[in-house]
Coordinates of C-alpha atoms in Angstrom, one line a residue:
X1 CA -72.3 -36.1 139.0
X2 CA -69.6 -37.4 137.3
X3 CA -67.9 -35.2 134.6
X4 CA -67.7 -37.2 131.5
X5 CA -65.3 -35.6 129.0
X6 CA -66.8 -35.4 125.6
X7 CA -63.5 -34.9 123.7
X8 CA -63.2 -37.1 120.9
X9 CA -60.6 -40.0 121.2
X10 CA -57.2 -39.6 119.6
X11 CA -56.8 -40.5 116.1
X12 CA -56.0 -44.2 115.2
X13 CA -52.4 -45.0 115.0
X14 CA -51.4 -48.0 113.3
X15 CA -48.9 -50.8 114.6
X16 CA -45.6 -50.5 112.6
X17 CA -44.9 -53.4 110.6
X18 CA -41.5 -55.4 111.5
X19 CA -39.3 -56.7 108.8
X20 CA -38.6 -60.3 108.5
X21 CA -35.7 -61.3 110.7
X22 CA -32.3 -62.2 108.8
X23 CA -31.1 -65.7 109.5
X24 CA -27.6 -66.8 108.6
X25 CA -26.8 -69.1 105.9
X26 CA -26.2 -72.8 107.1
X27 CA -25.1 -75.1 104.3
X28 CA -26.8 -73.1 101.4
X29 CA -25.4 -72.0 98.4
X30 CA -25.3 -68.5 96.9
X31 CA -27.4 -69.6 94.2
X32 CA -29.9 -71.2 96.3
X33 CA -30.1 -67.9 98.5
X34 CA -30.6 -66.0 95.1
X35 CA -33.2 -67.9 93.6
X36 CA -36.4 -67.6 95.6
X37 CA -39.2 -70.6 95.4
X38 CA -36.0 -73.2 95.7
X39 CA -35.0 -74.3 99.0
X40 CA -32.0 -76.6 100.0
X41 CA -32.3 -78.9 103.2
X42 CA -30.1 -77.9 106.2
X43 CA -30.1 -78.3 109.8
X44 CA -30.5 -75.5 112.3
X45 CA -30.6 -75.3 115.8
X46 CA -34.2 -75.0 117.0
X47 CA -35.0 -71.5 118.2
X48 CA -37.2 -70.4 120.9
X49 CA -40.8 -70.4 119.5
X50 CA -41.9 -68.2 122.1
X51 CA -39.8 -65.3 120.8
X52 CA -40.4 -65.7 117.2
X53 CA -43.2 -64.5 114.9
X54 CA -45.2 -67.0 112.7
X55 CA -43.1 -65.4 109.7
X56 CA -40.0 -66.5 111.4
X57 CA -41.1 -70.1 112.0
X58 CA -41.8 -70.5 108.3
X59 CA -38.1 -70.4 107.5
X60 CA -37.4 -73.3 109.6
X61 CA -36.6 -76.5 107.3
X62 CA -35.2 -79.5 109.4
X63 CA -34.6 -80.0 113.3
X64 CA -32.5 -82.8 114.6
X65 CA -33.2 -84.2 117.8
X66 CA -30.8 -83.8 120.4
X67 CA -28.5 -86.8 121.2
X68 CA -28.8 -88.6 118.3
X69 CA -25.0 -88.5 117.5
X70 CA -24.3 -89.8 121.0
X71 CA -26.8 -92.8 120.5
X72 CA -25.0 -93.6 117.3
X73 CA -21.4 -93.5 118.8
X74 CA -22.5 -95.9 121.7
X75 CA -23.8 -98.3 119.2
X76 CA -20.6 -98.2 117.1
X77 CA -18.5 -99.0 120.3
X78 CA -20.5 -102.2 121.3
X79 CA -18.3 -104.8 119.2
X80 CA -15.2 -103.5 120.5
X81 CA -16.3 -103.6 124.1
X82 CA -17.5 -107.2 123.6
X83 CA -14.2 -108.3 122.1
X84 CA -12.3 -107.1 125.1
X85 CA -14.9 -108.8 127.5
X86 CA -14.1 -112.0 125.6
X87 CA -10.6 -111.6 125.8
X88 CA -10.3 -110.9 129.4
X89 CA -12.6 -114.0 130.2
X90 CA -10.3 -116.2 127.9
X91 CA -7.2 -115.0 129.7
X92 CA -8.7 -115.6 133.3
X93 CA -9.6 -119.2 132.4
X94 CA -6.1 -120.1 130.7
X95 CA -4.6 -118.7 133.9
X96 CA -6.7 -120.7 136.1
X97 CA -6.1 -124.0 133.7
X98 CA -2.5 -123.7 134.1
X99 CA -2.3 -123.1 137.8
X100 CA -4.5 -126.2 138.2
X101 CA -2.4 -128.2 136.2
X102 CA 0.6 -127.1 138.2
X103 CA -1.2 -127.9 141.4
X104 CA -2.0 -131.8 140.1
X105 CA 1.7 -132.3 139.0
X106 CA 3.1 -130.9 142.1
X107 CA 4.8 -128.0 140.8
X108 CA 5.0 -125.6 143.4
X109 CA 5.8 -122.4 141.3
X110 CA 9.5 -123.0 141.0
X111 CA 10.1 -123.0 144.7
X112 CA 12.3 -125.8 145.8
X113 CA 10.8 -128.9 147.8
X114 CA 11.0 -127.9 151.6
X115 CA 12.0 -131.1 152.6
X116 CA 15.7 -131.7 153.8
X117 CA 17.9 -134.2 152.0
X118 CA 17.9 -136.3 155.1
X119 CA 14.1 -136.7 155.0
X120 CA 14.8 -137.8 151.1
X121 CA 17.2 -140.3 152.2
X122 CA 14.8 -141.9 155.2
X123 CA 11.8 -142.1 152.7
X124 CA 14.2 -143.9 150.2
X125 CA 15.2 -146.5 152.8
X126 CA 11.7 -146.9 154.1
X127 CA 10.8 -147.7 150.7
X128 CA 13.3 -150.1 149.9
X129 CA 12.5 -152.0 153.3
X130 CA 9.0 -151.9 152.3
X131 CA 9.8 -153.6 148.9
X132 CA 12.3 -156.3 150.6
X133 CA 9.6 -157.1 152.9
X134 CA 7.1 -157.5 149.9
X135 CA 9.3 -159.8 148.1
X136 CA 10.1 -162.0 151.3
X137 CA 6.3 -162.3 152.0
X138 CA 5.5 -163.4 148.2
X139 CA 8.5 -165.9 148.5
X140 CA 7.2 -167.3 151.6
X141 CA 3.7 -167.4 149.9
X142 CA 4.9 -169.1 146.9
X143 CA 6.8 -171.7 149.1
X144 CA 3.5 -172.3 151.1
X145 CA 1.5 -172.7 148.0
X146 CA 4.3 -175.0 146.7
X147 CA 4.6 -173.3 143.1
X148 CA 6.6 -175.6 140.6
X149 CA 7.7 -175.9 137.1
X150 CA 7.3 -178.7 134.6
X151 CA 10.6 -180.2 133.2
X152 CA 11.7 -177.3 130.7
X153 CA 11.5 -178.5 127.2
X154 CA 14.1 -177.4 124.5
X155 CA 13.1 -175.9 121.2
X156 CA 13.6 -177.9 117.9
X157 CA 15.3 -174.9 116.5
X158 CA 18.2 -172.7 117.8
X159 CA 17.2 -169.4 118.9
X160 CA 20.3 -167.8 117.7
X161 CA 23.9 -168.7 117.7
X162 CA 24.7 -170.4 120.6
X163 CA 21.2 -170.0 122.3
X164 CA 18.0 -172.2 122.4
X165 CA 14.6 -171.6 123.8
X166 CA 13.1 -173.5 126.7
X167 CA 9.3 -173.9 127.7
X168 CA 7.7 -175.2 130.9
X169 CA 4.4 -175.1 132.4
X170 CA 3.8 -173.5 136.0
X171 CA 1.5 -175.8 138.3
X172 CA -0.2 -175.3 141.3
X173 CA -1.3 -171.7 141.3
X174 CA -4.3 -171.0 143.6
X175 CA -7.6 -169.5 142.2
X176 CA -7.5 -165.9 142.3
X177 CA -3.8 -165.7 142.5
X178 CA -2.0 -163.3 140.1
X179 CA -0.6 -165.5 137.6
X180 CA 1.9 -163.0 136.3
X181 CA 3.6 -162.7 139.8
X182 CA 3.8 -166.5 140.1
X183 CA 5.4 -166.8 136.8
X184 CA 8.0 -164.0 136.9
X185 CA 9.2 -164.9 140.5
X186 CA 9.5 -168.6 140.4
X187 CA 12.9 -169.9 139.9
X188 CA 13.9 -172.9 137.6
X189 CA 16.9 -174.9 136.8
X190 CA 18.1 -175.5 133.2
X191 CA 21.3 -177.3 132.0
X192 CA 22.5 -177.3 135.8
X193 CA 22.0 -173.8 135.8
X194 CA 19.6 -172.0 138.3
X195 CA 17.6 -169.1 136.5
X196 CA 15.6 -166.5 138.6
X197 CA 12.7 -165.9 136.4
X198 CA 11.8 -166.5 132.6
X199 CA 12.4 -164.2 130.0
X200 CA 8.5 -163.7 129.2
X201 CA 5.3 -165.5 130.4
X202 CA 2.5 -166.8 128.5
X203 CA -1.3 -167.2 129.5
X204 CA -3.1 -170.3 127.5
X205 CA -6.3 -169.8 129.3
X206 CA -8.0 -171.8 132.0
X207 CA -7.3 -175.2 130.6
X208 CA -3.8 -174.2 128.8
X209 CA -2.1 -173.0 132.1
X210 CA 0.7 -170.5 132.3
X211 CA 3.9 -171.0 130.5
X212 CA 7.4 -169.8 130.8
X213 CA 9.9 -169.1 128.2
X214 CA 13.8 -169.0 128.7
X215 CA 16.4 -168.2 126.3
X216 CA 19.6 -170.2 127.3
X217 CA 22.9 -169.1 126.1
X218 CA 25.3 -171.7 127.7
X219 CA 25.7 -175.4 127.0
X220 CA 24.0 -175.6 123.7
X221 CA 26.5 -177.4 121.4
X222 CA 24.2 -177.8 118.6
X223 CA 23.9 -174.1 118.1
X224 CA 27.3 -173.4 117.5
X225 CA 28.1 -173.3 113.8
X226 CA 31.6 -172.4 112.9
X227 CA 33.0 -170.2 110.1
X228 CA 35.4 -171.9 107.5
X229 CA 38.4 -170.1 106.1
X230 CA 38.2 -166.4 105.6
X231 CA 38.9 -165.4 101.9
X232 CA 40.2 -161.8 101.7
X233 CA 38.5 -159.8 98.6
X234 CA 40.4 -156.6 98.9
X235 CA 38.8 -153.3 98.4
X236 CA 35.3 -152.8 97.6
X237 CA 35.9 -150.1 95.3
X238 CA 38.7 -147.5 94.5
X239 CA 38.3 -144.6 96.9
X240 CA 35.7 -146.5 99.0
X241 CA 37.9 -146.8 102.3
X242 CA 36.2 -150.3 102.5
X243 CA 37.8 -153.7 102.8
X244 CA 35.8 -157.0 102.2
X245 CA 36.2 -160.4 103.6
X246 CA 33.9 -163.4 103.2
X247 CA 33.5 -166.9 104.7
X248 CA 31.4 -169.9 104.7
X249 CA 29.2 -171.0 107.6
X250 CA 29.3 -174.7 108.6
X251 CA 27.3 -176.9 110.9
X252 CA 24.1 -174.8 110.7
X253 CA 21.6 -177.7 111.0
X254 CA 18.7 -178.7 108.5
X255 CA 16.1 -177.2 111.0
X256 CA 17.5 -173.9 112.1
X257 CA 17.0 -170.5 110.3
X258 CA 20.1 -169.9 108.4
X259 CA 19.7 -166.0 108.2
X260 CA 19.3 -166.0 112.2
X261 CA 22.2 -168.2 112.7
X262 CA 24.5 -166.4 110.4
X263 CA 23.7 -162.8 111.5
X264 CA 24.3 -163.8 115.0
X265 CA 27.5 -165.5 114.6
X266 CA 30.8 -163.9 115.7
X267 CA 34.0 -164.1 114.0
X268 CA 37.9 -163.0 114.3
X269 CA 40.2 -162.2 111.7
X270 CA 42.9 -159.8 110.6
X271 CA 43.5 -159.1 114.3
X272 CA 39.6 -157.8 114.6
X273 CA 36.7 -159.3 116.3
X274 CA 33.4 -158.8 114.8
X275 CA 30.0 -159.6 116.6
X276 CA 28.3 -160.6 113.4
X277 CA 28.7 -160.1 109.8
X278 CA 28.0 -157.1 107.8
X279 CA 25.3 -159.1 105.8
X280 CA 24.7 -162.8 104.8
X281 CA 24.4 -164.5 101.5
X282 CA 22.8 -167.8 100.5
X283 CA 24.5 -169.2 97.6
X284 CA 22.3 -172.3 97.4
X285 CA 24.4 -175.4 96.9
X286 CA 27.5 -173.6 97.9
X287 CA 26.3 -172.8 101.4
X288 CA 25.5 -169.8 103.4
X289 CA 28.3 -167.0 103.4
X290 CA 29.1 -164.2 105.8
X291 CA 30.4 -161.2 104.2
X292 CA 32.4 -158.2 106.4
X293 CA 33.2 -154.9 105.1
X294 CA 35.2 -152.7 107.4
X295 CA 36.9 -149.5 107.2
X296 CA 40.4 -149.2 105.5
X297 CA 41.8 -146.0 104.5
X298 CA 44.3 -147.5 102.1
X299 CA 41.5 -148.3 99.8

């Protein structure tokens, strides 16, 4: 039989009470610590809940989740990253555009052309030979087409001093042929002188035809007005270093432009030759006068 002890149990011993743990002050003023019942918000690292008592948990006020500051810093750096990415892309695009332009213009990065001078001369001779053959073929084609000018007609007015304009129509141009080439490369004879091509060509349409214009500077006696006696007017002004001479222009012709005839008329006086007057003046009944002002340091 089991022997059960009848001794009374030991007296009850209460569990000793633990004092509340002391936590260091984080962001709390002395006044807030000394005044119970008023709390201030501060941030602590989260303690291990498994190792604290319910009384210890009551002292926690605010806990900041880990990683919050890192997310904020990454967000603030985003505009800077985007700016540098955009600048890099634009720089690459600019470099590609410059290289493309250089390639199109034949720029070889500053390197010399690899061809020798002899190759350049050979290409130049070949180009000249091709141009000469092209002109010869065009001349043969013009002769075969039998292009010819009307009799050139002189203009009613003189074009300038000693010059007159002539015009004529070009005939027998085939349909579809380049009329500009036909006009510019067909010779004409005016006043006994052969002229290789017109000064300019004019297209007056299908029914008007193509006309050539020539400015002839020889054999135009009617376009040669002459100066009268030269009158010395002395110095323009004291200290001006300019001497003035004037003369009347004769034999202008009623239909001619007096300003054009005067401004293109040469003159020789005082052992000096002048291609034209300094300016011209119309004195009405007294005629057209040319005025020369030339340098004279004695004035």
